[in-house]
């Protein structure tokens, strides 16, 4: 059995919906869906309707687009997140609110940890507070649509929501038996060095937080899975695999079918 990962399915795009529906079955394998399924509850339901029939187990984390309040959606912030978690649970899909599950395949004991931390504008030049970081990005004509449609309610800001999620998540990860390794799964990159955005470098402030930069070592990761950048890539940092697994927009990718874009996480390449 294998553990695969994909992210950024963006099912509001008709070509991406067609690619999802054309995906064959992997009845023995598990799939990580690392956020940005789409913008609405219906996008998540469509996604899970298909993928829970194609894979033995699906694991989900939210992306920023999933948390938008657009296209007739009314729930905001934490309320929208909680509704998406309820949809996942109705399909038997694991979320950041569930107990970390042990990978049943071969290899050292490993827990799969779906995480939700968002971003806090700290991936900017040192010393900039969030307001100054936004000005720095705006000076290069860079702004993320989240500023208009991703509400942090009831938190006062997305940065405050991020910092609360980081503290609670680190406390949970600290409880893992040290005999276990982890697969850390987050829509947003965990390590600043993996935030590589050559066309829009100042978009980095919407791409995570410095608070997670040592989590791959601190929590004994065998691999770290993320999306969000729409630039699929595999890198090794400190001996740990970092896998950016975006499907993304049709004009951004070499392959139009979904299957060649699935990334094998476990057993994975032998390093
Ligand atoms: Fe995306
Ligand atoms: Fe994203």
JSON list of N, CA, C and O in Angstrom, two decimals, residues 105-131:
[
{"chain": "A", "resi": 105, "resn": "UNK", "atom": "N", "xyz": [1.26, 0.84, 6.72]},
{"chain": "A", "resi": 105, "resn": "UNK", "atom": "CA", "xyz": [2.20, 0.21, 5.79]},
{"chain": "A", "resi": 105, "resn": "UNK", "atom": "C", "xyz": [3.52, -0.12, 6.45]},
{"chain": "A", "resi": 105, "resn": "UNK", "atom": "O", "xyz": [3.73, 0.08, 7.65]},
{"chain": "A", "resi": 106, "resn": "UNK", "atom": "N", "xyz": [4.45, -0.61, 5.62]},
{"chain": "A", "resi": 106, "resn": "UNK", "atom": "CA", "xyz": [5.77, -1.02, 6.13]},
{"chain": "A", "resi": 106, "resn": "UNK", "atom": "C", "xyz": [6.58, 0.20, 6.55]},
{"chain": "A", "resi": 106, "resn": "UNK", "atom": "O", "xyz": [6.23, 1.34, 6.23]},
{"chain": "A", "resi": 107, "resn": "UNK", "atom": "N", "xyz": [7.66, -0.07, 7.29]},
{"chain": "A", "resi": 107, "resn": "UNK", "atom": "CA", "xyz": [8.56, 1.01, 7.68]},
{"chain": "A", "resi": 107, "resn": "UNK", "atom": "C", "xyz": [8.47, 1.32, 9.16]},
{"chain": "A", "resi": 107, "resn": "UNK", "atom": "O", "xyz": [7.71, 0.68, 9.91]},
{"chain": "A", "resi": 108, "resn": "UNK", "atom": "N", "xyz": [9.25, 2.31, 9.62]},
{"chain": "A", "resi": 108, "resn": "UNK", "atom": "CA", "xyz": [9.25, 2.66, 11.05]},
{"chain": "A", "resi": 108, "resn": "UNK", "atom": "C", "xyz": [7.89, 3.20, 11.47]},
{"chain": "A", "resi": 108, "resn": "UNK", "atom": "O", "xyz": [7.13, 3.69, 10.64]},
{"chain": "A", "resi": 109, "resn": "UNK", "atom": "N", "xyz": [7.56, 3.09, 12.79]},
{"chain": "A", "resi": 109, "resn": "UNK", "atom": "CA", "xyz": [6.25, 3.57, 13.25]},
{"chain": "A", "resi": 109, "resn": "UNK", "atom": "C", "xyz": [6.07, 5.06, 12.94]},
{"chain": "A", "resi": 109, "resn": "UNK", "atom": "O", "xyz": [6.92, 5.88, 13.29]},
{"chain": "A", "resi": 110, "resn": "UNK", "atom": "N", "xyz": [4.96, 5.36, 12.27]},
{"chain": "A", "resi": 110, "resn": "UNK", "atom": "CA", "xyz": [4.76, 6.72, 11.74]},
{"chain": "A", "resi": 110, "resn": "UNK", "atom": "C", "xyz": [3.31, 7.14, 11.92]},
{"chain": "A", "resi": 110, "resn": "UNK", "atom": "O", "xyz": [2.39, 6.38, 11.60]},
{"chain": "A", "resi": 111, "resn": "UNK", "atom": "N", "xyz": [3.12, 8.37, 12.42]},
{"chain": "A", "resi": 111, "resn": "UNK", "atom": "CA", "xyz": [1.78, 8.95, 12.50]},
{"chain": "A", "resi": 111, "resn": "UNK", "atom": "C", "xyz": [1.62, 9.99, 11.41]},
{"chain": "A", "resi": 111, "resn": "UNK", "atom": "O", "xyz": [2.55, 10.76, 11.13]},
{"chain": "A", "resi": 112, "resn": "UNK", "atom": "N", "xyz": [0.44, 10.01, 10.79]},
{"chain": "A", "resi": 112, "resn": "UNK", "atom": "CA", "xyz": [0.12, 11.04, 9.81]},
{"chain": "A", "resi": 112, "resn": "UNK", "atom": "C", "xyz": [-0.61, 12.16, 10.55]},
{"chain": "A", "resi": 112, "resn": "UNK", "atom": "O", "xyz": [-1.64, 11.93, 11.18]},
{"chain": "A", "resi": 113, "resn": "UNK", "atom": "N", "xyz": [-0.03, 13.38, 10.47]},
{"chain": "A", "resi": 113, "resn": "UNK", "atom": "CA", "xyz": [-0.56, 14.52, 11.24]},
{"chain": "A", "resi": 113, "resn": "UNK", "atom": "C", "xyz": [-1.05, 15.60, 10.28]},
{"chain": "A", "resi": 113, "resn": "UNK", "atom": "O", "xyz": [-0.26, 16.40, 9.78]},
{"chain": "A", "resi": 114, "resn": "UNK", "atom": "N", "xyz": [-2.38, 15.64, 10.02]},
{"chain": "A", "resi": 114, "resn": "UNK", "atom": "CA", "xyz": [-2.92, 16.76, 9.25]},
{"chain": "A", "resi": 114, "resn": "UNK", "atom": "C", "xyz": [-2.97, 18.02, 10.13]},
{"chain": "A", "resi": 114, "resn": "UNK", "atom": "O", "xyz": [-3.45, 17.96, 11.27]},
{"chain": "A", "resi": 115, "resn": "UNK", "atom": "N", "xyz": [-2.46, 19.13, 9.61]},
{"chain": "A", "resi": 115, "resn": "UNK", "atom": "CA", "xyz": [-2.28, 20.34, 10.42]},
{"chain": "A", "resi": 115, "resn": "UNK", "atom": "C", "xyz": [-2.95, 21.54, 9.74]},
{"chain": "A", "resi": 115, "resn": "UNK", "atom": "O", "xyz": [-3.00, 21.63, 8.52]},
{"chain": "A", "resi": 116, "resn": "UNK", "atom": "N", "xyz": [-3.40, 22.46, 10.57]},
{"chain": "A", "resi": 116, "resn": "UNK", "atom": "CA", "xyz": [-3.96, 23.72, 10.05]},
{"chain": "A", "resi": 116, "resn": "UNK", "atom": "C", "xyz": [-3.38, 24.87, 10.86]},
{"chain": "A", "resi": 116, "resn": "UNK", "atom": "O", "xyz": [-3.69, 25.03, 12.03]},
{"chain": "A", "resi": 117, "resn": "UNK", "atom": "N", "xyz": [-2.48, 25.65, 10.23]},
{"chain": "A", "resi": 117, "resn": "UNK", "atom": "CA", "xyz": [-1.87, 26.78, 10.94]},
{"chain": "A", "resi": 117, "resn": "UNK", "atom": "C", "xyz": [-2.07, 28.14, 10.27]},
{"chain": "A", "resi": 117, "resn": "UNK", "atom": "O", "xyz": [-1.80, 29.14, 10.89]},
{"chain": "A", "resi": 118, "resn": "UNK", "atom": "N", "xyz": [-2.45, 28.20, 8.99]},
{"chain": "A", "resi": 118, "resn": "UNK", "atom": "CA", "xyz": [-2.64, 29.47, 8.28]},
{"chain": "A", "resi": 118, "resn": "UNK", "atom": "C", "xyz": [-1.30, 30.24, 8.16]},
{"chain": "A", "resi": 118, "resn": "UNK", "atom": "O", "xyz": [-0.26, 29.60, 8.03]},
{"chain": "A", "resi": 119, "resn": "UNK", "atom": "N", "xyz": [-1.32, 31.57, 8.26]},
{"chain": "A", "resi": 119, "resn": "UNK", "atom": "CA", "xyz": [-0.09, 32.37, 8.10]},
{"chain": "A", "resi": 119, "resn": "UNK", "atom": "C", "xyz": [-0.21, 33.60, 8.99]},
{"chain": "A", "resi": 119, "resn": "UNK", "atom": "O", "xyz": [-1.31, 33.98, 9.41]},
{"chain": "A", "resi": 120, "resn": "UNK", "atom": "N", "xyz": [0.93, 34.20, 9.27]},
{"chain": "A", "resi": 120, "resn": "UNK", "atom": "CA", "xyz": [0.90, 35.35, 10.19]},
{"chain": "A", "resi": 120, "resn": "UNK", "atom": "C", "xyz": [1.76, 36.51, 9.71]},
{"chain": "A", "resi": 120, "resn": "UNK", "atom": "O", "xyz": [2.15, 37.37, 10.51]},
{"chain": "A", "resi": 121, "resn": "UNK", "atom": "N", "xyz": [2.10, 36.55, 8.42]},
{"chain": "A", "resi": 121, "resn": "UNK", "atom": "CA", "xyz": [2.83, 37.68, 7.80]},
{"chain": "A", "resi": 121, "resn": "UNK", "atom": "C", "xyz": [4.27, 37.80, 8.30]},
{"chain": "A", "resi": 121, "resn": "UNK", "atom": "O", "xyz": [4.88, 38.84, 8.12]},
{"chain": "A", "resi": 122, "resn": "UNK", "atom": "N", "xyz": [4.82, 36.73, 8.92]},
{"chain": "A", "resi": 122, "resn": "UNK", "atom": "CA", "xyz": [6.20, 36.81, 9.41]},
{"chain": "A", "resi": 122, "resn": "UNK", "atom": "C", "xyz": [7.22, 36.39, 8.34]},
{"chain": "A", "resi": 122, "resn": "UNK", "atom": "O", "xyz": [8.42, 36.56, 8.57]},
{"chain": "A", "resi": 123, "resn": "UNK", "atom": "N", "xyz": [6.76, 35.85, 7.21]},
{"chain": "A", "resi": 123, "resn": "UNK", "atom": "CA", "xyz": [7.71, 35.51, 6.14]},
{"chain": "A", "resi": 123, "resn": "UNK", "atom": "C", "xyz": [7.95, 36.76, 5.29]},
{"chain": "A", "resi": 123, "resn": "UNK", "atom": "O", "xyz": [7.59, 36.84, 4.12]},
{"chain": "A", "resi": 124, "resn": "UNK", "atom": "N", "xyz": [8.55, 37.75, 5.94]},
{"chain": "A", "resi": 124, "resn": "UNK", "atom": "CA", "xyz": [8.81, 39.08, 5.38]},
{"chain": "A", "resi": 124, "resn": "UNK", "atom": "C", "xyz": [10.16, 39.52, 5.92]},
{"chain": "A", "resi": 124, "resn": "UNK", "atom": "O", "xyz": [10.71, 38.87, 6.82]},
{"chain": "A", "resi": 125, "resn": "UNK", "atom": "N", "xyz": [10.72, 40.62, 5.41]},
{"chain": "A", "resi": 125, "resn": "UNK", "atom": "CA", "xyz": [11.98, 41.10, 5.99]},
{"chain": "A", "resi": 125, "resn": "UNK", "atom": "C", "xyz": [11.85, 41.31, 7.50]},
{"chain": "A", "resi": 125, "resn": "UNK", "atom": "O", "xyz": [10.80, 41.73, 8.00]},
{"chain": "A", "resi": 126, "resn": "UNK", "atom": "N", "xyz": [12.93, 40.98, 8.21]},
{"chain": "A", "resi": 126, "resn": "UNK", "atom": "CA", "xyz": [12.93, 41.06, 9.68]},
{"chain": "A", "resi": 126, "resn": "UNK", "atom": "C", "xyz": [12.47, 42.43, 10.16]},
{"chain": "A", "resi": 126, "resn": "UNK", "atom": "O", "xyz": [12.86, 43.46, 9.60]},
{"chain": "A", "resi": 127, "resn": "UNK", "atom": "N", "xyz": [11.65, 42.43, 11.19]},
{"chain": "A", "resi": 127, "resn": "UNK", "atom": "CA", "xyz": [11.27, 43.68, 11.83]},
{"chain": "A", "resi": 127, "resn": "UNK", "atom": "C", "xyz": [9.97, 44.26, 11.34]},
{"chain": "A", "resi": 127, "resn": "UNK", "atom": "O", "xyz": [9.48, 45.23, 11.92]},
{"chain": "A", "resi": 128, "resn": "UNK", "atom": "N", "xyz": [9.38, 43.70, 10.26]},
{"chain": "A", "resi": 128, "resn": "UNK", "atom": "CA", "xyz": [8.11, 44.24, 9.77]},
{"chain": "A", "resi": 128, "resn": "UNK", "atom": "C", "xyz": [6.95, 43.61, 10.54]},
{"chain": "A", "resi": 128, "resn": "UNK", "atom": "O", "xyz": [6.85, 42.39, 10.62]},
{"chain": "A", "resi": 129, "resn": "UNK", "atom": "N", "xyz": [6.08, 44.46, 11.07]},
{"chain": "A", "resi": 129, "resn": "UNK", "atom": "CA", "xyz": [4.85, 43.92, 11.68]},
{"chain": "A", "resi": 129, "resn": "UNK", "atom": "C", "xyz": [3.87, 43.63, 10.54]},
{"chain": "A", "resi": 129, "resn": "UNK", "atom": "O", "xyz": [4.14, 43.96, 9.37]},
{"chain": "A", "resi": 130, "resn": "UNK", "atom": "N", "xyz": [2.71, 42.98, 10.82]},
{"chain": "A", "resi": 130, "resn": "UNK", "atom": "CA", "xyz": [1.81, 42.62, 9.72]},
{"chain": "A", "resi": 130, "resn": "UNK", "atom": "C", "xyz": [1.41, 43.80, 8.85]},
{"chain": "A", "resi": 130, "resn": "UNK", "atom": "O", "xyz": [1.38, 43.68, 7.61]},
{"chain": "A", "resi": 131, "resn": "UNK", "atom": "N", "xyz": [1.14, 44.94, 9.43]},
{"chain": "A", "resi": 131, "resn": "UNK", "atom": "CA", "xyz": [0.73, 46.09, 8.62]},
{"chain": "A", "resi": 131, "resn": "UNK", "atom": "C", "xyz": [1.86, 46.53, 7.70]},
{"chain": "A", "resi": 131, "resn": "UNK", "atom": "O", "xyz": [1.65, 46.82, 6.51]}
]
